[in-house]
PDB file of C-alpha atoms in Angstrom:
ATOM      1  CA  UNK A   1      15.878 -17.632 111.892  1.00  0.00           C
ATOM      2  CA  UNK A   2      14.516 -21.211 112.482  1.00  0.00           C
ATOM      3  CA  UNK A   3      10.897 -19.832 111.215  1.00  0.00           C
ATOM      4  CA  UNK A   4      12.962 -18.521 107.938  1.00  0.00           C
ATOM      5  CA  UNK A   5      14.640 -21.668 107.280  1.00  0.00           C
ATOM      6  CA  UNK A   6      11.366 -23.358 107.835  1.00  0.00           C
ATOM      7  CA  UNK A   7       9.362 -21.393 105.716  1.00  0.00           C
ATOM      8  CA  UNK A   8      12.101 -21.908 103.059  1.00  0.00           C
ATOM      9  CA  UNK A   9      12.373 -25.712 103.220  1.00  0.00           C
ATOM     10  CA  UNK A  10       8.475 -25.715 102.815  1.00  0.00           C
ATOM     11  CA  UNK A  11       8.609 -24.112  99.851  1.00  0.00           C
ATOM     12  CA  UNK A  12      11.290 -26.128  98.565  1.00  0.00           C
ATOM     13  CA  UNK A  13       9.653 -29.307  99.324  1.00  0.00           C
ATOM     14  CA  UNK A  14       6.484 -27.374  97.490  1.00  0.00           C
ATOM     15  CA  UNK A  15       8.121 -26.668  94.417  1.00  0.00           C
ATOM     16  CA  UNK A  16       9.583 -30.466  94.208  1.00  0.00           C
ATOM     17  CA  UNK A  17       6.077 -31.349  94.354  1.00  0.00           C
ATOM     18  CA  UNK A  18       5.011 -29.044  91.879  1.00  0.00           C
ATOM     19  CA  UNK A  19       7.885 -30.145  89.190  1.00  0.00           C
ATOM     20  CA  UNK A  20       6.928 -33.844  90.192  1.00  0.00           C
ATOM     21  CA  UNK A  21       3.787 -33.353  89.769  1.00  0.00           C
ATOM     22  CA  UNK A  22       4.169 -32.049  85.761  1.00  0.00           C
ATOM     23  CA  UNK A  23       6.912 -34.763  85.213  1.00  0.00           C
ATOM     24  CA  UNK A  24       4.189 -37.240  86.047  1.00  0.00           C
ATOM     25  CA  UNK A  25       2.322 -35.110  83.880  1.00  0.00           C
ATOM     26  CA  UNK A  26       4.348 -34.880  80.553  1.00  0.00           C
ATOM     27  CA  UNK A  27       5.207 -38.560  81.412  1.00  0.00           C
ATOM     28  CA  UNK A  28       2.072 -39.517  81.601  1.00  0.00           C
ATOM     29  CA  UNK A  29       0.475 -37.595  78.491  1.00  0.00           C
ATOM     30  CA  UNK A  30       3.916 -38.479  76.317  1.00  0.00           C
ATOM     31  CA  UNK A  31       3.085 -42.147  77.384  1.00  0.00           C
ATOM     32  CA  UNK A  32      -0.442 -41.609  75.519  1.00  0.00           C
ATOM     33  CA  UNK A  33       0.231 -39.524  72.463  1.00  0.00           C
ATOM     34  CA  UNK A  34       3.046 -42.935  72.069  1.00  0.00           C
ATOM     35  CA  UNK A  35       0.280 -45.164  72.799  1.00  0.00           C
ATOM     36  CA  UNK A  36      -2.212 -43.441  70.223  1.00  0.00           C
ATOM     37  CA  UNK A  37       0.542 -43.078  67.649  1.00  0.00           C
ATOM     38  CA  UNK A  38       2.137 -46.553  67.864  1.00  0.00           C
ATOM     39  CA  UNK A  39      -1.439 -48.510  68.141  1.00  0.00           C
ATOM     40  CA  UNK A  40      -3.544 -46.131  65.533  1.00  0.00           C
ATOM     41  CA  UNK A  41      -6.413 -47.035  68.333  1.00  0.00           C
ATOM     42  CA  UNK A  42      -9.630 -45.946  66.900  1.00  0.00           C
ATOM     43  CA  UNK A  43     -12.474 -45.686  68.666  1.00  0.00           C
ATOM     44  CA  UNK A  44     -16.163 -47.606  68.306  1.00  0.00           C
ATOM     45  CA  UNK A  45     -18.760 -47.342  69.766  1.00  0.00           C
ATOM     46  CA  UNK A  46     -21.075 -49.812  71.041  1.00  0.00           C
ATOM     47  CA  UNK A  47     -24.368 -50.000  72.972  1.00  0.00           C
ATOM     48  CA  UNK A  48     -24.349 -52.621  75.581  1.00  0.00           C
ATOM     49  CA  UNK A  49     -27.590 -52.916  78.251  1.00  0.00           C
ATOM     50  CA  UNK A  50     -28.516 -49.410  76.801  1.00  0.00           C
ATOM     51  CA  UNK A  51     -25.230 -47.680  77.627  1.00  0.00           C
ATOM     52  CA  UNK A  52     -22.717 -46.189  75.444  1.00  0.00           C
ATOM     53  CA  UNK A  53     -19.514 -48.039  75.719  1.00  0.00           C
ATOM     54  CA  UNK A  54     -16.391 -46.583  74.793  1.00  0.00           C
ATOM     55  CA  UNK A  55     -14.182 -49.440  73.478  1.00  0.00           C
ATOM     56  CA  UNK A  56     -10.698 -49.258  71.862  1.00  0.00           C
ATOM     57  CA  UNK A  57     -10.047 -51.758  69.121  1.00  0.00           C
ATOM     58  CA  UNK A  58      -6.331 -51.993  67.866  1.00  0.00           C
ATOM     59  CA  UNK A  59      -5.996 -52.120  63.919  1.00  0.00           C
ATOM     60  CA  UNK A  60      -4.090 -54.299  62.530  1.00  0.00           C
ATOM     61  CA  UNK A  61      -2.071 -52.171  60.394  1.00  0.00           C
ATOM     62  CA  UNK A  62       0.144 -54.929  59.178  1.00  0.00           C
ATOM     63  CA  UNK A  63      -2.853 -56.980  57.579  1.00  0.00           C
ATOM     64  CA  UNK A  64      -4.299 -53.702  56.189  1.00  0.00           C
ATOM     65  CA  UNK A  65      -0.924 -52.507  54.555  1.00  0.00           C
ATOM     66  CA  UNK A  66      -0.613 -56.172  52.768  1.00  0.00           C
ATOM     67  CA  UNK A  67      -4.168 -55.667  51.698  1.00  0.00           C
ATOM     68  CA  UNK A  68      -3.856 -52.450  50.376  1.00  0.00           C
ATOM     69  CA  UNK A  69      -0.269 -53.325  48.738  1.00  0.00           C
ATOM     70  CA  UNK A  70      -1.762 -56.127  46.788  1.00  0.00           C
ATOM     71  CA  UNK A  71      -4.785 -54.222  45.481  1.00  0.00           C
ATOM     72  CA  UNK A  72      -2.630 -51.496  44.696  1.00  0.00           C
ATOM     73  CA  UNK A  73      -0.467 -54.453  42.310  1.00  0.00           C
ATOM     74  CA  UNK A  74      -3.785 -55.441  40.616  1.00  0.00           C
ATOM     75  CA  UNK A  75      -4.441 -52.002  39.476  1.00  0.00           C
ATOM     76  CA  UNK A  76      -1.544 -51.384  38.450  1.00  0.00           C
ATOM     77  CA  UNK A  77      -1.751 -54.717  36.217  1.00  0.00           C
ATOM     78  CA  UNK A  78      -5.207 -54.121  35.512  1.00  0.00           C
ATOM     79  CA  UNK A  79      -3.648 -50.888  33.969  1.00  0.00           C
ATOM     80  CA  UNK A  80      -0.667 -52.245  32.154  1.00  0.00           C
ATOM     81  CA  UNK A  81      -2.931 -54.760  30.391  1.00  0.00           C
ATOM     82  CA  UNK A  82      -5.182 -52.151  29.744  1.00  0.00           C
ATOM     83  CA  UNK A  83      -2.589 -49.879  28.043  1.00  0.00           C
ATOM     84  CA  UNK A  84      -0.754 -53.241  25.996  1.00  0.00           C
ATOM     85  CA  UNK A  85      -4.142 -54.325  24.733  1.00  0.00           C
ATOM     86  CA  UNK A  86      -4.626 -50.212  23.204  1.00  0.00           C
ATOM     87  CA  UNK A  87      -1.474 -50.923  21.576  1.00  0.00           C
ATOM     88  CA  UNK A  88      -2.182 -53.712  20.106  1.00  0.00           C
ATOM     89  CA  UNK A  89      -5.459 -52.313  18.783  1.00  0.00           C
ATOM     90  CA  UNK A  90      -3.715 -49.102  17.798  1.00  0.00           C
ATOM     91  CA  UNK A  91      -0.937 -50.810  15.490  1.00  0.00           C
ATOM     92  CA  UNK A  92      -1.978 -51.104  11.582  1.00  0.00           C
ATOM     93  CA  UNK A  93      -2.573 -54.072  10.277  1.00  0.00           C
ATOM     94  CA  UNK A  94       1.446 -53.891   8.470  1.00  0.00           C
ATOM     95  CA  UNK A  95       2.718 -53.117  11.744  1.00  0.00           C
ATOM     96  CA  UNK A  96       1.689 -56.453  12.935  1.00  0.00           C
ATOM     97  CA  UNK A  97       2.635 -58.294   9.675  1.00  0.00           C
ATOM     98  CA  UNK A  98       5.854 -56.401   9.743  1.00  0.00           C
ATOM     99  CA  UNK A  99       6.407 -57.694  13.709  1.00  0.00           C
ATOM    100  CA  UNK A 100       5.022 -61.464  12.846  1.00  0.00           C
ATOM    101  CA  UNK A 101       4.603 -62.269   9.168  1.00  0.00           C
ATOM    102  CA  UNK A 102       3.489 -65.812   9.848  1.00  0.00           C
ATOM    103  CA  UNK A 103       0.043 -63.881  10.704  1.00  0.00           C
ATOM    104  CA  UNK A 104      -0.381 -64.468   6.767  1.00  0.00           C
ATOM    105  CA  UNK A 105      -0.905 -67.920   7.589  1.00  0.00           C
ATOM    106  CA  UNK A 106      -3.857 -67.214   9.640  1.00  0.00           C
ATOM    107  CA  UNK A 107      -6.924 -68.018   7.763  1.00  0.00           C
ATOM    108  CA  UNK A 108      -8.903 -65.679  10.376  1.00  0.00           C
ATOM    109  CA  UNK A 109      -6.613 -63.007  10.459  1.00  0.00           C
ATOM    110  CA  UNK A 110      -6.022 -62.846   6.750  1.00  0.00           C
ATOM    111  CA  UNK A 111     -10.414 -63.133   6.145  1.00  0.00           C
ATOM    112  CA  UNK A 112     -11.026 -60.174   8.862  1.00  0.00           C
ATOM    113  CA  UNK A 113      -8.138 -57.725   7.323  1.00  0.00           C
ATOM    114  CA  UNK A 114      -8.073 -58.758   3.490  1.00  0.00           C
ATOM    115  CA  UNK A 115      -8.085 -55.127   2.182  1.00  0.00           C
ATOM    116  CA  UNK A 116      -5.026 -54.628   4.395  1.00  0.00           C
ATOM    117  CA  UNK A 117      -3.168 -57.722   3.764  1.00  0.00           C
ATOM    118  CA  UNK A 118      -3.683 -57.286  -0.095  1.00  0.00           C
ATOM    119  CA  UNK A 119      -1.993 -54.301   0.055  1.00  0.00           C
ATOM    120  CA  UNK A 120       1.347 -55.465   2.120  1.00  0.00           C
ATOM    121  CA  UNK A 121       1.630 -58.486  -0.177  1.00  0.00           C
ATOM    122  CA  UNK A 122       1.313 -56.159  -2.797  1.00  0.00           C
ATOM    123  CA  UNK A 123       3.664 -53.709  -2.166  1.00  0.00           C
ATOM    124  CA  UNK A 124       6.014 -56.139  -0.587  1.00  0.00           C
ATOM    125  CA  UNK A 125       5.552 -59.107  -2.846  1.00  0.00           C
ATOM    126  CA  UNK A 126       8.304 -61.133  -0.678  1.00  0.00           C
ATOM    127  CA  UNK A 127       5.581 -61.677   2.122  1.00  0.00           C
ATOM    128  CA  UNK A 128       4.260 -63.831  -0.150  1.00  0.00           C
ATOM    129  CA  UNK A 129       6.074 -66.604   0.789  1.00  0.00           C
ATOM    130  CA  UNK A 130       4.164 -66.824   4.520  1.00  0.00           C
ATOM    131  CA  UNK A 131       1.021 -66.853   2.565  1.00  0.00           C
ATOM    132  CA  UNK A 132      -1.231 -70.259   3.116  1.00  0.00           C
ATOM    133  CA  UNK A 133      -2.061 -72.375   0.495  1.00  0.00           C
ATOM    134  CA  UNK A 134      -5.762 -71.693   2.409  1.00  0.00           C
ATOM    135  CA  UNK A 135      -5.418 -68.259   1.596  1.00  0.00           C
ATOM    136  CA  UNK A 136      -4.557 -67.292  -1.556  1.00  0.00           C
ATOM    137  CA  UNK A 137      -4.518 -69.072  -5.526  1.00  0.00           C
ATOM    138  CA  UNK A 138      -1.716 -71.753  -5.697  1.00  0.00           C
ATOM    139  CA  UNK A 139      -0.064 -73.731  -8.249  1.00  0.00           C
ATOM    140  CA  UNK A 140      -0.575 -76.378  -6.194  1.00  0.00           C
ATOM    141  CA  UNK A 141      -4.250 -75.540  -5.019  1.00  0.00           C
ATOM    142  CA  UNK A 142      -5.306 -74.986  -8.521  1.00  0.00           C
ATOM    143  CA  UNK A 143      -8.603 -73.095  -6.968  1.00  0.00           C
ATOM    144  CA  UNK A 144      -9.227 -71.122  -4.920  1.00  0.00           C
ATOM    145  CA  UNK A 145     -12.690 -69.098  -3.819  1.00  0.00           C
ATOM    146  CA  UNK A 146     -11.246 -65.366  -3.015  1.00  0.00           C
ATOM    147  CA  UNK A 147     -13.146 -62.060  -2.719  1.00  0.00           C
ATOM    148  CA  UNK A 148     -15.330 -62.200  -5.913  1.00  0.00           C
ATOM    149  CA  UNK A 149     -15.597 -66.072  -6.051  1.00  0.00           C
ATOM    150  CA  UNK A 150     -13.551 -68.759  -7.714  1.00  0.00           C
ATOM    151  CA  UNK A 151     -10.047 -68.143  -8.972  1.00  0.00           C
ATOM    152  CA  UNK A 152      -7.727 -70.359 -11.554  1.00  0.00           C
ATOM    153  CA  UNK A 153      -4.799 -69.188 -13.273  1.00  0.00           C
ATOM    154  CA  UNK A 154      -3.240 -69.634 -16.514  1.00  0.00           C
ATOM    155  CA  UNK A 155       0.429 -69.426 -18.138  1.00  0.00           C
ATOM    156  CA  UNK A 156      -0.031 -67.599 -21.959  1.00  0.00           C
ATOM    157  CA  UNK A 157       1.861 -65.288 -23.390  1.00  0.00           C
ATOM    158  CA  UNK A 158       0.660 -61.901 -22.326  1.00  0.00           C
ATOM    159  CA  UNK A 159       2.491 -59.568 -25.503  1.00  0.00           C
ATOM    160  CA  UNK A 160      -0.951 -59.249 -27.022  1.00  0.00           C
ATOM    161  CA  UNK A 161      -3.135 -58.513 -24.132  1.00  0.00           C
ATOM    162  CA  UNK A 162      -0.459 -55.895 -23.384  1.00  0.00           C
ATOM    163  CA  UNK A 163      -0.712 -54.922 -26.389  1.00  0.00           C
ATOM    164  CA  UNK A 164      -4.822 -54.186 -25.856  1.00  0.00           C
ATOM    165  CA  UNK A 165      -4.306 -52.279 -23.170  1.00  0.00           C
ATOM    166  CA  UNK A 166      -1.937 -50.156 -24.660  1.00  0.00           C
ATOM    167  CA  UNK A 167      -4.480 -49.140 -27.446  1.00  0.00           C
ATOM    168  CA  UNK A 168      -6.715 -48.439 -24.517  1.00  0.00           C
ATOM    169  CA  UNK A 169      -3.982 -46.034 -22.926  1.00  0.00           C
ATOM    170  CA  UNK A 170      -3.063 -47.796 -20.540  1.00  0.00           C
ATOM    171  CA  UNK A 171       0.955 -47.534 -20.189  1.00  0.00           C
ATOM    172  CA  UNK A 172       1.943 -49.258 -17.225  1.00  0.00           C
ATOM    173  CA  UNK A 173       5.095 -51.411 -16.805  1.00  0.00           C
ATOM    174  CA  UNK A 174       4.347 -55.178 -17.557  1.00  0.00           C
ATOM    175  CA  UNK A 175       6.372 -57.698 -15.142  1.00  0.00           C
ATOM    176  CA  UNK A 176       6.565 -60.907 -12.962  1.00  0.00           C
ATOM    177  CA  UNK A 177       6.069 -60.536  -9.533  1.00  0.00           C
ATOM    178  CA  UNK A 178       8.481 -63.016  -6.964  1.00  0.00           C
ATOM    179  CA  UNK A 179       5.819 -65.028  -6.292  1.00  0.00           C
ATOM    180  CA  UNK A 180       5.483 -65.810 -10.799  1.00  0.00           C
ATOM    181  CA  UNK A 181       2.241 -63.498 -10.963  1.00  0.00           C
ATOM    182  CA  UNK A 182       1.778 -60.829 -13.696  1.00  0.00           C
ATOM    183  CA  UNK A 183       1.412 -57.584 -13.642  1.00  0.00           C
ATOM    184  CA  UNK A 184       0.713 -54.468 -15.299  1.00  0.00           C
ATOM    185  CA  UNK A 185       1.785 -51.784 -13.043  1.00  0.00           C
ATOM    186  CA  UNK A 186       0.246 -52.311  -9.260  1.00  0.00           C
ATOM    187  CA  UNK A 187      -2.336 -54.717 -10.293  1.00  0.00           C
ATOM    188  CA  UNK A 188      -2.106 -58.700 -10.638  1.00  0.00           C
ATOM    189  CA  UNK A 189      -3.254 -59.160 -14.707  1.00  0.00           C
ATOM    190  CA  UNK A 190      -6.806 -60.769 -14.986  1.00  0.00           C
ATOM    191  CA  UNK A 191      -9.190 -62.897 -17.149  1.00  0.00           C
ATOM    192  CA  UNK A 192     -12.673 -61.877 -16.498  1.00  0.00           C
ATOM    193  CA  UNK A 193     -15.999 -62.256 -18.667  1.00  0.00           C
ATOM    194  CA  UNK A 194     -16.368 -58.503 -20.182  1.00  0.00           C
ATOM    195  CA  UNK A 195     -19.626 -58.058 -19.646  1.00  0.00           C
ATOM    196  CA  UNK A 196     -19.667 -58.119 -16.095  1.00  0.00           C
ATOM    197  CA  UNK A 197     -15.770 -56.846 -15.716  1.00  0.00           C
ATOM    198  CA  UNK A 198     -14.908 -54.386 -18.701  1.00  0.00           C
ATOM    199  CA  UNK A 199     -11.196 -54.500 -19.453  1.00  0.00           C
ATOM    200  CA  UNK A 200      -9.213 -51.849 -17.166  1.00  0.00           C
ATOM    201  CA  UNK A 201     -11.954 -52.948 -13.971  1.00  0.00           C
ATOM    202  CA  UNK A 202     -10.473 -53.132 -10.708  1.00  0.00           C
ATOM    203  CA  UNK A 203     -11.306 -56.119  -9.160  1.00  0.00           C
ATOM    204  CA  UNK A 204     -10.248 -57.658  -5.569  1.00  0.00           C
ATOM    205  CA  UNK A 205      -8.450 -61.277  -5.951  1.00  0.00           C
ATOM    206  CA  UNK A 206      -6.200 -63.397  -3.144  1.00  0.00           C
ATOM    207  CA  UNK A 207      -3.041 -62.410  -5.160  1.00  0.00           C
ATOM    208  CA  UNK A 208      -4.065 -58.853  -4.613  1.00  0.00           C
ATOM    209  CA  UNK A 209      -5.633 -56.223  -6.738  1.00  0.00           C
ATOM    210  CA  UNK A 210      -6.345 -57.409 -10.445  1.00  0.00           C
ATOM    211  CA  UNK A 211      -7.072 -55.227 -13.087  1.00  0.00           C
ATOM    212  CA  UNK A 212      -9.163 -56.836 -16.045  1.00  0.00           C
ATOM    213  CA  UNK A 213      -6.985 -57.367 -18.965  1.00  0.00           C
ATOM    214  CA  UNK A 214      -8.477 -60.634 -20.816  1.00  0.00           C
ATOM    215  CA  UNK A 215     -11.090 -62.798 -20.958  1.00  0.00           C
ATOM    216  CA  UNK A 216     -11.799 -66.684 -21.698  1.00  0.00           C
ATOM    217  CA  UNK A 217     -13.959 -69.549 -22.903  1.00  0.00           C
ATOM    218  CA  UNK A 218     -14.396 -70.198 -18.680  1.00  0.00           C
ATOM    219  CA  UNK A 219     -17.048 -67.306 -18.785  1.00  0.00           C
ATOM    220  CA  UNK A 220     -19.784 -69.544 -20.563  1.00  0.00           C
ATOM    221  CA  UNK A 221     -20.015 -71.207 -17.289  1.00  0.00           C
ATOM    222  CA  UNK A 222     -19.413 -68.593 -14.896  1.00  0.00           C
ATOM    223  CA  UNK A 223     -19.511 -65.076 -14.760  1.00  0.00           C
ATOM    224  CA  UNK A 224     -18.076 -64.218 -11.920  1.00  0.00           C
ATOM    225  CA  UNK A 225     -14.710 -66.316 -12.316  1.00  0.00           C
ATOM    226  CA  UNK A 226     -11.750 -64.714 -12.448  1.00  0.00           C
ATOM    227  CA  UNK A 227      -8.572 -66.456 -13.881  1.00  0.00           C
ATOM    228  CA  UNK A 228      -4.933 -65.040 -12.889  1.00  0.00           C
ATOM    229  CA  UNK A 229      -2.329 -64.758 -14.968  1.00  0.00           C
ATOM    230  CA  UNK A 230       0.697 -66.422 -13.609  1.00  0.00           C
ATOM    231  CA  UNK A 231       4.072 -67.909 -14.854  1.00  0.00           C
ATOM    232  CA  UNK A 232       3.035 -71.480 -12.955  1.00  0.00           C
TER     233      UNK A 232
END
């Protein structure tokens, strides 16, 4: 009986060891994958006296996540710039008028987009209002060098050079735009010399298209002159 009782405490005091032993075990290797996942330890390697030495460096995840965060923020501005600037470039030139009509008083922007601009004004004569002195005829300029060189105006009667163009077949409406410029139909009513401009040309001025309608005693001097018929 004692060597039963014996033989049974040794294996109890056995089997504590063993169960010991693996709690020490799991402790241990818990306490490492913790360590390893908590740290992010990564290993490099180094050669010191001609050995291979294993050494742990700790990263400092906090630094790198600040880094990364801000580059992540310039991108992303990077991008939105990117995208306004398309935008910006993708809107038509009456877009932007439309959004900021005081861009008629830009010299710069009105010299690189004068097709466009002629156009707006044209079809929306009240945007004539934001135009510059600098960049368009005048009543108070008096002159002004546009598309096809220098530009005047003059107030006449216009019932026989409507008349003129009538005989020629041309049946637009005559009127007087907001801004006091004639016009037959779409175009602003112009004094040209013949030869160069045959009545019913189309010719680019800073009041918008003209079409050729008349013609003057300024042509001895210049050819090229254009004067605008206006109610100034």
């Amino acid at each position: 009986m004692n060597f039963i009782k014996e033989e049974n405490l040794e294996s109890s005091v056995i089997r504590k060891g063993l169960v010991s032993g693996l709690l020490l075990s799991t402790l241990a290797l818990t306490v490492l994958t913790t360590s390893s996942v908590i740290g992010e330890e990564s290993k490099v390697y180094a050669k010191t006296n001609n050995a291979d030495t294993n050494i742990l460096m700790r990263v400092d995840t906090k630094n790198g996540t600040q880094e990364l965060k801000k580059k992540f923020e310039e991108q992303i501005q990077d991008i939105e710039e990117e995208s306004s600037k398309k935008q910006e470039e993708s809107k038509s030139v009456e877009e932007m008028i439309l959004e900021q009509p005081e861009l008629l008083n830009d010299v710069t922007f009105v010299q690189n987009n004068y097709n466009a601009v002629t156009q707006v004004i044209y079809s929306q004569p009240s945007y004539t209002q934001y135009v510059s002195n600098a960049n368009a005829l005048t009543a108070s300029g008096g002159v002004y060098y546009g598309p096809n060189g220098k530009e005047t105006y003059y107030n006449l009667n216009m019932s026989g050079v409507v008349d003129i163009m009538r005989g020629m077949g041309n049946n637009d409406n005559y009127w007087v735009r907001e801004d006091g410029v004639k016009m037959l139909g779409d175009y602003v009513i112009v004094a040209a010399d013949l030869n160069k401009y045959p009545r019913g040309s189309i010719v680019d001025t800073s009041l918008g298209q003209g079409i050729v309608c008349d013609t003057g005693s300024f042509t001895q001097n210049s050819d090229t002159q254009l004067d605008i018929a206006t109610d100034w």
